[in-house]
PDB file of C-alpha atoms and ligand atoms in Angstrom:
ATOM      1  CA  UNK A   6     -16.861 -37.405  -7.416  1.00  0.00           C
ATOM      2  CA  UNK A   7     -15.798 -36.417  -3.922  1.00  0.00           C
ATOM      3  CA  UNK A   8     -13.572 -38.099  -1.387  1.00  0.00           C
ATOM      4  CA  UNK A   9     -14.636 -38.207   2.242  1.00  0.00           C
ATOM      5  CA  UNK A  10     -12.105 -39.201   4.882  1.00  0.00           C
ATOM      6  CA  UNK A  11     -13.028 -40.057   8.447  1.00  0.00           C
ATOM      7  CA  UNK A  12     -10.088 -38.509  10.255  1.00  0.00           C
ATOM      8  CA  UNK A  13     -11.068 -40.202  13.509  1.00  0.00           C
ATOM      9  CA  UNK A  14     -10.351 -43.555  11.824  1.00  0.00           C
ATOM     10  CA  UNK A  15      -7.298 -42.597   9.779  1.00  0.00           C
ATOM     11  CA  UNK A  16      -3.966 -43.646  11.292  1.00  0.00           C
ATOM     12  CA  UNK A  17      -1.757 -41.635   8.894  1.00  0.00           C
ATOM     13  CA  UNK A  18       0.170 -44.615   7.571  1.00  0.00           C
ATOM     14  CA  UNK A  19      -0.179 -43.353   4.029  1.00  0.00           C
ATOM     15  CA  UNK A  20      -1.253 -46.363   1.980  1.00  0.00           C
ATOM     16  CA  UNK A  21      -3.674 -44.055   0.166  1.00  0.00           C
ATOM     17  CA  UNK A  22      -0.774 -41.839  -0.872  1.00  0.00           C
ATOM     18  CA  UNK A  23       0.809 -44.692  -2.817  1.00  0.00           C
ATOM     19  CA  UNK A  24      -2.461 -45.469  -4.587  1.00  0.00           C
ATOM     20  CA  UNK A  25      -3.569 -41.926  -5.397  1.00  0.00           C
ATOM     21  CA  UNK A  26      -0.683 -39.477  -4.904  1.00  0.00           C
ATOM     22  CA  UNK A  27      -2.500 -36.824  -6.935  1.00  0.00           C
ATOM     23  CA  UNK A  28      -5.173 -36.696  -4.200  1.00  0.00           C
ATOM     24  CA  UNK A  29      -3.607 -37.884  -0.938  1.00  0.00           C
ATOM     25  CA  UNK A  30      -0.373 -36.692   0.642  1.00  0.00           C
ATOM     26  CA  UNK A  31       1.349 -36.620   3.994  1.00  0.00           C
ATOM     27  CA  UNK A  32       2.587 -33.348   5.455  1.00  0.00           C
ATOM     28  CA  UNK A  33       6.000 -32.674   6.949  1.00  0.00           C
ATOM     29  CA  UNK A  34       4.824 -34.113  10.268  1.00  0.00           C
ATOM     30  CA  UNK A  35       3.791 -37.375   8.603  1.00  0.00           C
ATOM     31  CA  UNK A  36       0.098 -36.626   8.993  1.00  0.00           C
ATOM     32  CA  UNK A  37      -2.487 -36.895   6.256  1.00  0.00           C
ATOM     33  CA  UNK A  38      -2.405 -33.437   4.685  1.00  0.00           C
ATOM     34  CA  UNK A  39      -6.206 -33.211   4.726  1.00  0.00           C
ATOM     35  CA  UNK A  40      -6.046 -32.775   8.524  1.00  0.00           C
ATOM     36  CA  UNK A  41      -4.770 -29.237   8.051  1.00  0.00           C
ATOM     37  CA  UNK A  42      -7.664 -28.460   5.733  1.00  0.00           C
ATOM     38  CA  UNK A  43     -10.526 -29.043   8.152  1.00  0.00           C
ATOM     39  CA  UNK A  44     -11.297 -28.241  11.766  1.00  0.00           C
ATOM     40  CA  UNK A  45     -13.639 -31.187  12.018  1.00  0.00           C
ATOM     41  CA  UNK A  46     -13.346 -34.961  12.154  1.00  0.00           C
ATOM     42  CA  UNK A  47     -14.251 -35.407   8.494  1.00  0.00           C
ATOM     43  CA  UNK A  48     -12.523 -34.138   5.376  1.00  0.00           C
ATOM     44  CA  UNK A  49     -14.676 -33.653   2.290  1.00  0.00           C
ATOM     45  CA  UNK A  50     -12.892 -32.824  -0.941  1.00  0.00           C
ATOM     46  CA  UNK A  51     -14.084 -30.619  -3.713  1.00  0.00           C
ATOM     47  CA  UNK A  52     -15.192 -32.195  -6.964  1.00  0.00           C
ATOM     48  CA  UNK A  53     -12.421 -34.426  -8.294  1.00  0.00           C
ATOM     49  CA  UNK A  54     -11.897 -35.179 -11.949  1.00  0.00           C
ATOM     50  CA  UNK A  55     -13.251 -38.531 -13.111  1.00  0.00           C
ATOM     51  CA  UNK A  56      -9.773 -39.397 -14.405  1.00  0.00           C
ATOM     52  CA  UNK A  57      -8.773 -39.933 -10.760  1.00  0.00           C
ATOM     53  CA  UNK A  58     -11.534 -42.423 -10.025  1.00  0.00           C
ATOM     54  CA  UNK A  59      -9.530 -45.639 -10.442  1.00  0.00           C
ATOM     55  CA  UNK A  60      -6.752 -44.393  -8.190  1.00  0.00           C
ATOM     56  CA  UNK A  61      -9.161 -43.085  -5.557  1.00  0.00           C
ATOM     57  CA  UNK A  62     -11.110 -46.349  -5.555  1.00  0.00           C
ATOM     58  CA  UNK A  63      -7.851 -48.229  -5.066  1.00  0.00           C
ATOM     59  CA  UNK A  64      -6.964 -45.914  -2.174  1.00  0.00           C
ATOM     60  CA  UNK A  65     -10.319 -46.630  -0.548  1.00  0.00           C
ATOM     61  CA  UNK A  66      -9.742 -50.368  -1.041  1.00  0.00           C
ATOM     62  CA  UNK A  67      -6.259 -50.406   0.461  1.00  0.00           C
ATOM     63  CA  UNK A  68      -7.009 -48.146   3.417  1.00  0.00           C
ATOM     64  CA  UNK A  69      -6.611 -50.582   6.330  1.00  0.00           C
ATOM     65  CA  UNK A  70      -9.038 -48.609   8.467  1.00  0.00           C
ATOM     66  CA  UNK A  71     -11.751 -48.138   5.865  1.00  0.00           C
ATOM     67  CA  UNK A  72     -11.519 -44.404   6.455  1.00  0.00           C
ATOM     68  CA  UNK A  73     -12.094 -43.376   2.824  1.00  0.00           C
ATOM     69  CA  UNK A  74     -15.486 -43.076   1.167  1.00  0.00           C
ATOM     70  CA  UNK A  75     -16.256 -41.995  -2.371  1.00  0.00           C
ATOM     71  CA  UNK A  76     -19.359 -39.956  -3.089  1.00  0.00           C
ATOM     72  CA  UNK A  77     -20.587 -39.773  -6.681  1.00  0.00           C
TER      73      UNK A  77
HETATM   74  S1  SF4 B  27      -4.779 -45.276   3.948  1.00  0.00           S
HETATM   75 FE1  SF4 B  27      -6.499 -44.726   5.284  1.00  0.00          FE
HETATM   76  S2  SF4 B  27      -5.642 -44.785   7.343  1.00  0.00           S
HETATM   77 FE2  SF4 B  27      -3.929 -44.702   5.936  1.00  0.00          FE
HETATM   78  S3  SF4 B  27      -3.416 -42.511   5.737  1.00  0.00           S
HETATM   79 FE3  SF4 B  27      -4.833 -43.039   4.080  1.00  0.00          FE
HETATM   80  S4  SF4 B  27      -6.873 -42.554   4.892  1.00  0.00           S
HETATM   81 FE4  SF4 B  27      -5.477 -42.683   6.627  1.00  0.00          FE
END
């Protein structure tokens, strides 16, 4: 399972961090930490453990901007 975040949609409000803190975090500037990990507009994670699936699905559900996709 991978997480894909459209950083052009994300507004850095952090709802995903509350749902899946083991995957999502905000940096010291209050930005989604994934922004620092890619030069592009899209962040694609490495393979995440299946144990995180419920939390990641909840994060995708609560994201107000529908910026999170899950790829199996
Ligand atoms: S919930 Fe969505 S819009 Fe908010 S920080 Fe997370 S990815 Fe960005």
